[in-house]
XYZ file of C-alpha atoms in Angstrom:
694
model
C -5.384 -29.118 18.359
C -8.108 -26.518 17.910
C -10.047 -26.423 14.651
C -11.843 -23.139 13.978
C -14.497 -22.723 11.312
C -13.777 -20.631 8.236
C -16.998 -19.039 7.025
C -15.892 -17.715 3.646
C -16.836 -19.475 0.419
C -13.985 -21.631 -0.837
C -12.490 -22.318 2.587
C -10.963 -25.742 3.259
C -13.316 -28.111 5.022
C -10.881 -28.687 7.891
C -10.997 -24.979 8.782
C -8.142 -23.211 10.573
C -5.964 -25.295 12.856
C -4.241 -24.099 16.026
C -1.829 -26.614 17.577
C -1.076 -26.554 21.307
C 2.188 -28.541 21.735
C 3.381 -30.175 24.911
C 6.786 -28.451 24.965
C 5.183 -25.211 26.229
C 4.434 -24.735 29.921
C 0.817 -25.889 30.520
C -0.095 -22.666 32.324
C 1.098 -20.611 29.352
C -0.933 -22.806 27.013
C -4.052 -22.038 29.064
C -3.235 -18.318 28.981
C -2.791 -18.377 25.203
C -6.058 -20.262 24.788
C -7.839 -17.516 26.711
C -6.195 -14.887 24.482
C -7.383 -16.618 21.301
C -10.861 -17.409 22.587
C -11.483 -13.940 24.014
C -10.329 -12.292 20.761
C -12.995 -14.265 18.901
C -15.969 -14.027 21.278
C -15.314 -10.658 22.952
C -12.748 -8.741 20.867
C -11.375 -5.488 22.247
C -11.425 -4.050 18.731
C -12.234 -5.908 15.528
C -12.323 -9.697 15.864
C -9.469 -11.320 13.922
C -10.415 -13.744 11.191
C -9.854 -17.390 12.055
C -7.510 -17.663 9.089
C -5.442 -14.814 10.589
C -5.147 -16.715 13.840
C -4.055 -19.795 11.887
C -1.333 -17.733 10.226
C -0.200 -16.528 13.664
C 0.086 -20.032 15.107
C 3.834 -20.105 14.422
C 4.247 -16.876 16.383
C 2.264 -18.334 19.295
C 4.495 -21.427 19.373
C 7.718 -19.425 19.242
C 6.540 -17.003 21.931
C 5.347 -19.851 24.161
C 8.604 -21.779 23.826
C 10.629 -18.628 24.425
C 8.661 -17.750 27.588
C 9.023 -21.351 28.812
C 12.773 -21.332 28.085
C 13.357 -18.106 30.011
C 10.741 -18.805 32.702
C 8.183 -16.100 31.955
C 5.140 -17.814 33.414
C 2.959 -14.734 33.833
C 1.976 -12.199 31.195
C 2.344 -9.319 33.659
C 6.114 -9.969 33.748
C 6.408 -9.916 29.967
C 7.108 -6.182 29.605
C 9.073 -3.961 27.199
C 12.391 -5.183 28.595
C 11.431 -8.799 27.962
C 10.304 -8.006 24.402
C 13.596 -6.224 23.680
C 15.476 -9.272 24.943
C 13.307 -11.447 22.672
C 14.061 -9.167 19.724
C 17.825 -9.396 20.333
C 17.624 -13.189 20.519
C 15.634 -13.429 17.310
C 18.015 -11.002 15.567
C 21.005 -13.134 16.587
C 19.339 -16.326 15.383
C 18.168 -14.745 12.137
C 21.719 -13.595 11.333
C 22.801 -17.252 11.155
C 20.285 -18.159 8.456
C 21.614 -18.140 4.895
C 19.091 -16.326 2.710
C 20.300 -18.243 -0.344
C 19.179 -21.487 1.306
C 16.247 -20.140 3.291
C 13.714 -18.346 1.078
C 10.962 -16.353 2.782
C 7.774 -17.413 1.069
C 5.687 -14.629 2.581
C 2.265 -15.008 4.079
C -1.138 -15.627 2.638
C -2.416 -15.450 -0.897
C -4.846 -12.856 -2.241
C -7.644 -14.004 0.030
C -5.458 -14.224 3.126
C -5.593 -18.034 3.232
C -2.399 -19.698 4.363
C -1.670 -22.292 6.956
C 1.302 -21.781 9.213
C 3.345 -24.421 7.448
C 2.976 -22.531 4.138
C 4.504 -19.357 5.535
C 7.369 -21.134 7.303
C 9.984 -23.648 6.248
C 12.174 -25.862 8.382
C 15.747 -24.716 7.969
C 18.092 -27.626 7.343
C 21.183 -26.151 8.999
C 21.355 -27.495 12.599
C 23.494 -24.533 13.678
C 20.555 -22.217 13.017
C 18.147 -24.325 15.070
C 17.507 -23.265 18.669
C 15.332 -24.417 21.504
C 12.249 -22.339 20.763
C 12.153 -21.276 17.098
C 13.074 -24.615 15.509
C 15.033 -22.611 12.959
C 11.924 -21.011 11.423
C 12.674 -17.311 11.245
C 11.340 -15.865 8.037
C 10.162 -12.250 8.091
C 6.552 -13.446 8.100
C 7.062 -15.728 11.096
C 8.850 -13.042 13.125
C 5.963 -10.703 12.342
C 3.451 -13.201 13.743
C 5.387 -13.289 17.045
C 5.045 -9.550 17.631
C 1.486 -9.489 16.288
C 0.455 -12.047 18.902
C 2.105 -9.928 21.617
C 0.072 -6.948 20.343
C -3.098 -9.083 20.453
C -2.437 -9.953 24.106
C -2.126 -6.268 25.019
C -5.296 -5.318 23.109
C -7.240 -8.006 24.986
C -5.877 -7.039 28.409
C -9.185 -5.757 29.860
C -11.117 -8.837 28.754
C -8.336 -11.141 29.944
C -8.457 -9.606 33.419
C -12.104 -10.648 33.660
C -10.900 -14.191 32.938
C -8.372 -14.055 35.756
C -5.319 -13.408 33.592
C -2.822 -10.864 34.945
C -1.856 -8.399 32.191
C -0.018 -5.156 32.864
C -1.081 -1.698 31.701
C 2.305 -1.062 30.074
C 2.364 -1.745 26.343
C 5.040 -4.438 25.818
C 5.656 -3.054 22.317
C 6.261 0.425 23.787
C 3.626 2.062 21.608
C 5.214 0.875 18.363
C 3.648 -1.368 15.727
C 4.427 -5.065 15.471
C 5.893 -4.434 12.027
C 8.475 -1.967 13.391
C 9.691 -4.571 15.908
C 9.852 -7.143 13.111
C 11.961 -4.818 10.982
C 14.339 -4.608 13.937
C 14.929 -8.352 13.546
C 15.188 -8.686 9.778
C 14.116 -7.105 6.513
C 11.364 -8.596 4.347
C 12.757 -11.460 2.289
C 10.500 -11.188 -0.761
C 8.745 -7.973 -1.882
C 5.070 -7.869 -2.633
C 4.127 -9.585 -5.857
C 4.179 -7.222 -8.823
C 2.295 -7.433 -12.142
C 3.571 -10.187 -14.406
C 6.042 -9.141 -17.134
C 4.636 -9.138 -20.664
C 7.011 -11.954 -21.631
C 5.040 -14.252 -19.310
C 1.550 -12.727 -19.152
C 0.918 -12.414 -22.897
C 1.898 -15.987 -23.911
C -0.181 -17.423 -21.046
C -3.172 -15.292 -22.087
C -2.849 -16.429 -25.710
C -2.477 -20.095 -24.713
C -5.531 -20.003 -22.419
C -7.619 -18.255 -25.084
C -6.558 -20.907 -27.614
C -7.848 -23.704 -25.379
C -11.248 -22.053 -24.972
C -11.969 -22.296 -28.705
C -12.118 -25.512 -30.736
C -10.129 -27.522 -28.132
C -12.834 -26.920 -25.505
C -15.527 -27.980 -27.999
C -13.556 -31.154 -28.761
C -13.273 -32.047 -25.080
C -17.006 -31.484 -24.557
C -17.840 -33.779 -27.481
C -15.354 -36.426 -26.375
C -16.729 -36.364 -22.837
C -20.319 -36.778 -24.064
C -19.317 -39.650 -26.345
C -17.415 -41.397 -23.555
C -20.315 -41.009 -21.116
C -22.747 -42.390 -23.699
C -20.472 -45.401 -24.200
C -20.342 -45.950 -20.461
C -24.112 -45.609 -20.144
C -24.692 -48.266 -22.819
C -22.464 -50.714 -20.987
C -23.743 -49.651 -17.526
C -20.284 -49.852 -16.003
C -18.246 -47.570 -13.787
C -15.594 -45.363 -15.474
C -12.631 -47.386 -14.231
C -9.292 -47.692 -16.008
C -10.149 -51.174 -17.307
C -13.654 -50.524 -18.619
C -12.737 -47.375 -20.465
C -9.645 -49.001 -21.905
C -11.775 -51.821 -23.338
C -15.052 -50.056 -23.991
C -13.517 -46.963 -25.555
C -11.807 -48.773 -28.435
C -14.399 -47.873 -31.070
C -14.478 -44.300 -29.841
C -10.700 -44.003 -30.065
C -10.630 -45.315 -33.615
C -13.218 -42.795 -34.813
C -12.098 -39.731 -32.865
C -10.110 -36.916 -34.497
C -9.104 -33.630 -32.843
C -9.623 -30.339 -34.698
C -6.957 -28.482 -36.648
C -6.939 -24.837 -35.586
C -6.735 -21.890 -37.982
C -3.182 -21.238 -39.099
C -1.970 -24.670 -37.948
C -1.306 -27.840 -39.956
C -1.690 -30.548 -37.323
C -4.415 -31.299 -34.750
C -4.084 -29.386 -31.491
C -3.833 -32.673 -29.544
C -2.061 -35.948 -30.428
C -4.167 -38.783 -31.787
C -5.669 -41.141 -29.230
C -4.629 -43.236 -27.473
C -1.789 -41.438 -25.717
C 1.157 -43.664 -24.885
C 3.057 -43.700 -21.627
C 6.840 -43.699 -21.151
C 7.006 -47.454 -21.712
C 5.121 -47.185 -24.985
C 1.895 -48.665 -23.703
C -1.482 -46.962 -24.416
C -2.962 -44.933 -21.566
C -6.597 -45.602 -20.623
C -9.118 -43.278 -22.194
C -10.408 -42.399 -18.705
C -7.016 -41.052 -17.695
C -6.578 -39.033 -20.892
C -10.113 -37.656 -20.756
C -9.810 -36.591 -17.119
C -6.581 -34.795 -17.940
C -8.299 -32.945 -20.802
C -11.285 -32.002 -18.619
C -9.020 -30.622 -15.903
C -6.968 -28.718 -18.486
C -10.020 -26.941 -19.935
C -11.420 -26.318 -16.440
C -8.187 -24.701 -15.235
C -7.847 -22.715 -18.483
C -11.328 -21.268 -17.862
C -10.355 -20.247 -14.320
C -7.117 -18.727 -15.632
C -9.088 -16.751 -18.243
C -11.345 -15.290 -15.556
C -8.289 -14.309 -13.516
C -6.657 -12.694 -16.532
C -9.583 -10.818 -18.050
C -11.786 -9.806 -15.112
C -9.472 -9.015 -12.190
C -11.621 -11.156 -9.869
C -9.943 -12.770 -6.883
C -9.617 -16.532 -6.886
C -12.014 -16.707 -3.923
C -14.655 -14.819 -5.881
C -14.294 -17.196 -8.846
C -14.591 -20.200 -6.540
C -17.785 -18.683 -5.078
C -19.603 -18.645 -8.457
C -22.754 -20.785 -8.372
C -23.923 -23.228 -11.043
C -27.199 -23.346 -12.965
C -28.831 -21.979 -16.112
C -31.344 -19.178 -16.465
C -34.768 -20.467 -17.541
C -35.487 -17.501 -19.816
C -32.063 -16.967 -21.405
C -29.232 -19.230 -22.650
C -26.902 -17.884 -19.958
C -25.635 -19.305 -16.662
C -27.608 -18.161 -13.630
C -24.550 -16.390 -12.169
C -24.418 -14.028 -15.181
C -26.614 -10.949 -15.533
C -27.063 -9.221 -18.902
C -27.928 -5.517 -18.909
C -28.234 -2.792 -21.516
C -25.776 0.091 -21.188
C -26.874 3.649 -20.364
C -26.227 4.680 -23.981
C -28.421 1.761 -25.132
C -25.840 0.595 -27.674
C -24.068 -2.117 -25.643
C -25.023 -5.301 -23.853
C -23.077 -5.608 -20.595
C -22.418 -8.960 -18.931
C -21.925 -9.128 -15.148
C -20.972 -12.039 -12.890
C -22.713 -12.352 -9.540
C -20.525 -13.774 -6.790
C -19.554 -13.236 -3.157
C -16.854 -11.015 -1.646
C -15.075 -12.428 1.399
C -12.083 -10.152 1.737
C -12.553 -7.143 3.996
C -16.107 -8.121 4.966
C -17.254 -9.267 8.393
C -19.882 -11.382 6.643
C -19.558 -12.464 2.978
C -21.600 -10.179 0.735
C -22.908 -10.492 -2.823
C -21.316 -8.306 -5.487
C -21.181 -8.102 -9.284
C -18.216 -7.883 -11.662
C -18.232 -6.664 -15.226
C -17.185 -9.517 -17.530
C -17.367 -7.784 -20.890
C -19.684 -6.227 -23.447
C -20.800 -6.502 -27.057
C -22.946 -4.522 -29.466
C -26.597 -4.369 -28.432
C -28.519 -7.321 -29.835
C -25.372 -9.072 -31.010
C -24.935 -12.811 -30.531
C -21.262 -12.366 -29.713
C -20.107 -13.739 -26.360
C -17.213 -12.106 -24.440
C -14.422 -14.526 -23.597
C -15.010 -14.498 -19.782
C -18.691 -15.312 -20.384
C -17.674 -18.219 -22.623
C -15.350 -19.462 -19.888
C -18.248 -19.622 -17.403
C -20.523 -21.308 -19.969
C -17.836 -23.927 -20.632
C -17.485 -24.609 -16.917
C -21.261 -25.082 -16.700
C -21.337 -27.668 -19.513
C -18.026 -29.396 -18.890
C -18.492 -30.075 -15.170
C -22.251 -30.771 -15.186
C -21.890 -34.618 -15.105
C -19.486 -34.449 -12.165
C -21.365 -31.703 -10.338
C -24.255 -34.132 -9.971
C -22.040 -36.309 -7.731
C -21.517 -33.537 -5.173
C -23.138 -33.574 -1.766
C -25.143 -30.367 -1.362
C -25.934 -28.816 2.018
C -27.061 -25.259 1.203
C -29.222 -26.016 -1.832
C -26.788 -24.598 -4.423
C -24.016 -26.175 -6.457
C -20.624 -24.604 -7.155
C -19.649 -23.783 -10.707
C -16.221 -25.436 -10.284
C -15.705 -29.053 -9.207
C -12.459 -30.512 -7.847
C -11.425 -34.106 -8.644
C -9.748 -36.439 -6.156
C -8.441 -39.967 -6.091
C -6.845 -41.987 -8.884
C -6.374 -40.423 -12.305
C -9.637 -41.683 -13.718
C -13.118 -40.292 -14.234
C -15.080 -39.841 -10.996
C -17.735 -42.469 -10.340
C -18.880 -41.616 -6.800
C -19.176 -38.646 -4.457
C -15.870 -39.375 -2.701
C -14.034 -38.688 -5.987
C -15.306 -35.087 -6.283
C -15.523 -32.173 -3.873
C -16.503 -28.551 -3.585
C -13.657 -26.293 -4.701
C -11.423 -24.478 -2.239
C -9.260 -21.434 -2.782
C -6.100 -23.453 -2.144
C -6.917 -26.398 -4.433
C -8.131 -24.175 -7.289
C -5.022 -21.986 -7.051
C -2.796 -25.056 -7.075
C -4.518 -26.475 -10.174
C -4.034 -23.202 -12.055
C -0.336 -23.115 -11.141
C 0.106 -26.677 -12.408
C -1.349 -25.574 -15.743
C 1.353 -22.934 -16.301
C 4.109 -25.451 -17.009
C 2.045 -26.912 -19.876
C 1.105 -23.644 -21.549
C 4.509 -22.037 -21.975
C 7.991 -23.052 -23.118
C 9.697 -21.658 -20.052
C 13.228 -22.479 -21.138
C 12.869 -20.177 -24.153
C 12.234 -17.072 -22.009
C 15.019 -14.498 -21.571
C 16.603 -14.053 -18.154
C 15.671 -10.348 -18.027
C 12.369 -8.849 -19.202
C 12.214 -5.626 -21.165
C 10.949 -3.756 -18.087
C 13.972 -4.957 -16.087
C 12.246 -7.723 -14.083
C 14.233 -10.902 -13.544
C 12.656 -14.011 -15.041
C 15.155 -16.602 -13.776
C 13.006 -17.743 -10.861
C 9.916 -17.967 -13.074
C 11.888 -20.123 -15.526
C 13.418 -22.404 -12.910
C 10.072 -23.033 -11.198
C 8.068 -23.122 -14.453
C 5.575 -20.560 -13.171
C 4.801 -22.317 -9.876
C 5.743 -19.094 -8.038
C 3.029 -17.084 -9.833
C 0.272 -16.175 -7.375
C -3.329 -15.606 -8.412
C -3.142 -12.066 -7.006
C -0.528 -11.223 -9.659
C -3.166 -11.590 -12.368
C -5.310 -9.045 -10.533
C -2.376 -6.634 -10.506
C -1.565 -7.442 -14.143
C -5.173 -6.678 -15.081
C -4.999 -3.341 -13.240
C -1.650 -2.440 -14.818
C -2.992 -3.163 -18.307
C -6.065 -0.991 -17.684
C -3.934 1.859 -16.306
C -1.485 1.715 -19.208
C -4.350 1.658 -21.712
C -6.054 4.797 -20.408
C -5.400 6.374 -17.014
C -8.859 7.958 -17.130
C -10.201 4.479 -16.362
C -8.562 4.409 -12.918
C -11.723 5.470 -11.114
C -13.722 2.846 -13.015
C -11.046 0.323 -12.014
C -11.498 1.344 -8.372
C -15.218 0.641 -8.566
C -14.617 -2.645 -10.399
C -12.211 -3.805 -7.676
C -14.679 -2.710 -4.953
C -12.046 -0.388 -3.456
C -13.258 2.379 -1.188
C -10.698 4.955 -2.346
C -8.544 5.517 -5.392
C -5.591 5.505 -2.994
C -6.089 1.761 -2.494
C -5.922 1.136 -6.225
C -2.948 3.450 -6.504
C -1.009 1.911 -3.629
C -1.552 -1.775 -4.334
C -2.210 -2.125 -8.061
C -0.793 0.735 -10.142
C 2.809 -0.315 -9.566
C 5.916 1.655 -10.446
C 4.712 3.361 -13.625
C 5.629 7.002 -13.008
C 3.248 8.310 -15.652
C 0.325 6.459 -14.110
C 1.238 7.638 -10.615
C 1.313 11.246 -11.836
C -2.106 10.811 -13.448
C -3.525 9.339 -10.231
C -2.160 12.280 -8.261
C -3.649 14.780 -10.698
C -7.008 12.964 -10.686
C -7.178 13.194 -6.890
C -6.353 16.908 -7.006
C -9.021 17.516 -9.643
C -11.633 15.683 -7.532
C -10.604 17.706 -4.477
C -10.864 21.008 -6.334
C -14.273 20.077 -7.784
C -15.613 19.248 -4.323
C -14.242 22.427 -2.716
C -15.606 24.664 -5.472
C -19.018 23.012 -5.111
C -18.919 23.748 -1.381
C -18.374 27.454 -2.022
C -21.629 27.549 -3.998
C -23.621 25.299 -1.596
C -22.018 25.771 1.807
C -23.133 23.619 4.694
C -24.473 20.678 2.655
C -22.178 18.093 4.245
C -21.970 15.901 7.294
C -18.690 15.214 9.035
C -15.744 17.508 9.589
C -13.733 19.001 6.801
C -11.031 20.460 9.054
C -9.526 23.918 9.374
C -7.244 23.577 6.327
C -10.185 22.755 4.087
C -12.098 25.733 5.482
C -9.159 28.018 4.738
C -9.061 26.727 1.166
C -12.777 27.409 0.854
C -12.105 31.023 1.829
C -9.369 31.317 -0.802
C -11.680 29.933 -3.477
C -14.407 32.410 -2.536
C -11.957 35.303 -2.703
C -10.731 34.194 -6.135
C -14.271 33.707 -7.436
C -15.514 37.036 -6.077
C -12.587 38.753 -7.785
C -13.390 36.987 -11.041
C -9.879 35.577 -11.187
C -9.185 34.357 -14.768
C -6.883 31.533 -13.637
C -8.933 30.165 -10.764
C -8.329 26.534 -11.659
C -4.557 26.908 -12.035
C -4.158 28.989 -8.874
C -6.379 26.666 -6.859
C -4.347 23.654 -7.988
C -1.186 25.428 -6.819
C -2.817 26.086 -3.433
C -3.772 22.431 -3.061
C -0.303 21.248 -4.040
C 1.333 23.708 -1.645
C -0.888 22.668 1.282
C -0.814 18.974 0.225
C -4.598 18.674 0.489
C -6.008 15.649 -1.346
C -9.465 14.504 -0.405
C -9.828 10.791 -1.164
C -13.202 10.228 -2.822
C -15.239 7.048 -2.554
C -18.822 6.009 -3.190
C -19.763 6.293 0.493
C -17.995 9.574 1.266
C -14.729 11.499 1.345
C -11.659 10.861 3.477
C -9.858 14.032 4.597
C -6.924 12.194 6.160
C -4.409 14.557 4.533
C -6.019 17.362 6.512
C -5.851 15.612 9.897
C -3.605 12.521 9.650
C -3.595 11.882 13.394
C -7.411 11.841 13.631
C -8.040 8.843 11.345
C -10.055 6.143 13.069
C -8.629 3.378 10.853
C -5.076 4.193 11.995
C -6.234 4.304 15.609
C -7.519 0.740 15.242
C -4.333 -0.334 13.482
C -2.241 1.440 16.146
C -0.332 3.256 13.417
C -1.316 6.883 14.140
C 1.305 9.256 12.756
C 1.302 12.647 11.073
C 3.303 10.963 8.276
C 0.402 8.646 7.340
C -1.509 10.472 4.622
C -3.284 7.354 3.359
C -5.923 5.295 5.199
C -5.042 1.992 6.840
C -6.633 -0.223 4.213
C -6.832 -3.290 6.484
C -9.238 -1.430 8.821
C -10.918 0.798 6.252
C -14.639 0.113 5.922
C -17.762 2.286 5.534
C -18.854 1.497 9.106
C -15.434 2.650 10.389
C -15.312 5.739 8.161
C -18.761 6.954 9.177
C -17.573 7.398 12.768
C -14.237 9.002 11.851
C -13.330 12.657 12.325
C -11.806 12.686 8.818
C -15.084 11.613 7.185
C -17.081 13.957 4.936
C -20.254 13.196 2.965
C -22.654 15.294 0.937
C -25.801 14.806 -1.149
C -23.928 12.921 -3.882
C -23.404 10.050 -1.447
C -27.100 9.584 -0.660
C -27.579 6.757 -3.251
C -24.800 4.684 -1.688
C -26.180 4.887 1.844
C -29.738 4.299 0.643
C -28.631 1.120 -1.174
C -26.541 0.043 1.801
C -29.495 0.414 4.148
C -31.843 -1.576 1.892
C -29.343 -4.394 1.280
C -28.330 -4.813 4.910
C -31.904 -4.587 6.132
C -32.899 -7.339 3.688
C -29.869 -9.438 4.708
C -30.792 -9.015 8.375
C -34.264 -10.428 7.714
C -32.812 -13.291 5.656
C -30.471 -14.326 8.499
C -32.935 -13.619 11.290
C -33.533 -17.310 11.984
C -29.960 -18.519 11.619
C -28.851 -20.743 14.541
C -26.113 -18.475 15.886
C -27.729 -15.134 15.031
C -24.296 -13.595 14.436
C -24.758 -12.528 10.794
C -28.139 -10.978 11.581
C -26.563 -8.796 14.270
C -23.830 -7.643 11.894
C -26.324 -6.707 9.167
C -28.599 -4.984 11.704
C -25.691 -2.848 12.941
C -24.784 -1.833 9.390
C -28.397 -1.079 8.488
C -28.865 1.059 11.611
C -25.722 3.051 10.879
C -26.712 3.570 7.228
C -30.098 4.856 8.384
C -28.446 7.389 10.701
C -26.263 8.684 7.870
C -29.297 8.878 5.570
C -31.298 10.762 8.171
C -28.473 13.265 8.706
C -28.024 13.879 4.985
C -31.767 14.196 4.354
C -32.330 16.574 7.273
C -29.442 18.710 6.032
C -30.911 18.581 2.537
C -34.322 19.680 3.856
C -32.786 22.602 5.739
C -30.925 23.666 2.597
C -34.119 23.534 0.553
C -35.980 25.613 3.143
C -33.210 28.184 3.326
C -33.121 28.374 -0.470
C -36.877 28.909 -0.698
C -36.883 31.639 1.943
C -34.032 33.385 0.132
C -36.100 33.436 -3.068
C -39.330 34.643 -1.399
C -40.275 38.361 -1.718
C -40.312 38.680 2.033
């Protein structure tokens, strides 16, 4: 068993596991180990994340057992013919699996964290079990088989240096792993869509209800219980809190909420199924966990943050303001609003985790009002403070969220609490759903046509945290489509196309507005280029240049319908420049020249959107579809300063890896800045000489 470190915040402590079973030929096991190790220490392209390799472990096992079964002991013999034979075998085995019994659970969650046993399930029908797949043939597992074959081919030059014989012929015949997977079976479950209103709205209302007077009650009850324990100087065991909490139970009354006639929680003590009173410690821990998970759910619902970014929030209070240290309060540009931002860390899509901010909400300038997401973070600070003190700290900072372990009682030692992980926090939120909603009362079909039967039968356990992110985006888009570009920036997406493709959904009106917004941005950029030609770096392509000529002709002729005619030209030529903070992607002009698709091995003239899995500023800056002008100077200036500072901060780290990454990014940002500034200086000089009398 190999255990690989996971460096992102919120990763499980055991890391990513890669099993090497004994039923695979030992020589093949050694070959596969060299493939995995070389892809991490000397990748041919971009190094795969360790969590990605963990997800592909099922594919490695199936491929290894298959090659052992059919006596492929050398990678040089595993060619296109062998892969086609593998595909036919997998197709035949997959056809014997009953989809009604075998549900494809898909791969990882929103942060890409999933162990191999989460994405595969052991099929119970012995007739579908074979010698090398063990009956596990979901779409996701089949995809990992072909992805590992693609990884072997990408690493062929490095593997040859390690003495591994790999042929020059692509075993996937130039096709993507996904296309081979589709030749075996279709995806079992589509990508998660935004939650229907019949589910999302009641859960939002229920979570908001808990963050009011109920949260205050739990805070007071916790303080009273801890004071009682401190007076008796005993540990919070079941027995001591059953005996010592008697006076507290007699005096305690839960609040009655506005519009209700009874307290929001039954009177203490709570009785079990046999009629006996439950210990106060057990009841109090349940209440603490309920409020904690309701706060996390509120942040998911109202901010669009990923679960990994919520887990990465740090604890502490600001010395000069009554706000948590992870919250920043700023005055708006119009000076009439106070804006609240959360500072956390982004793991997804980053080689090294980076700090970012998310807008939590706003209120009138000078007001004492607190937006609901800010209250959720403040509650987490107060509620978990006694248990946060039990944590073992290694990096000098404490997490905002604390996970409880062990018996259902209040923690008394460090082994009963732990730092939160993405998986444990997600699981706790899913467990909360069944308590917040009367699932049996839901209709079978939502008003938008979505089926709710599975949600009802599983009481919300099939709701992923990423669905709240998509629900948040759908609500913003339906409220005002003009906010789509602001939503892109809030989600830290490089292009509006990412927001459109993954988060807008099936709303035709929204899709039309996105399309029109992209055309308007394209036309604005092209018209600006006619007035200030040559003030860009990168290549705009021949089609863009032809459109520039058409605009100049229309402007010189004083055409009264320039905007309308130009829009028709752009629609006819299908030119949409995808705008981002760091630059412009002209992939619609030259689809086969996109660097991101070259890395993803998905180059095709049909791909008019970037490959989002490989799309990053450092990749874009070296792409032939990249364009940048003076408006992008602030981004590259900020990027240079941040990465240069991060390089110095990590300069003395033991491995030196992060420092090298930040140095590379800082150096590239400086080159882009220098190119834009030199172009700007030449433009200024040419403009001055044009104005001079000479």
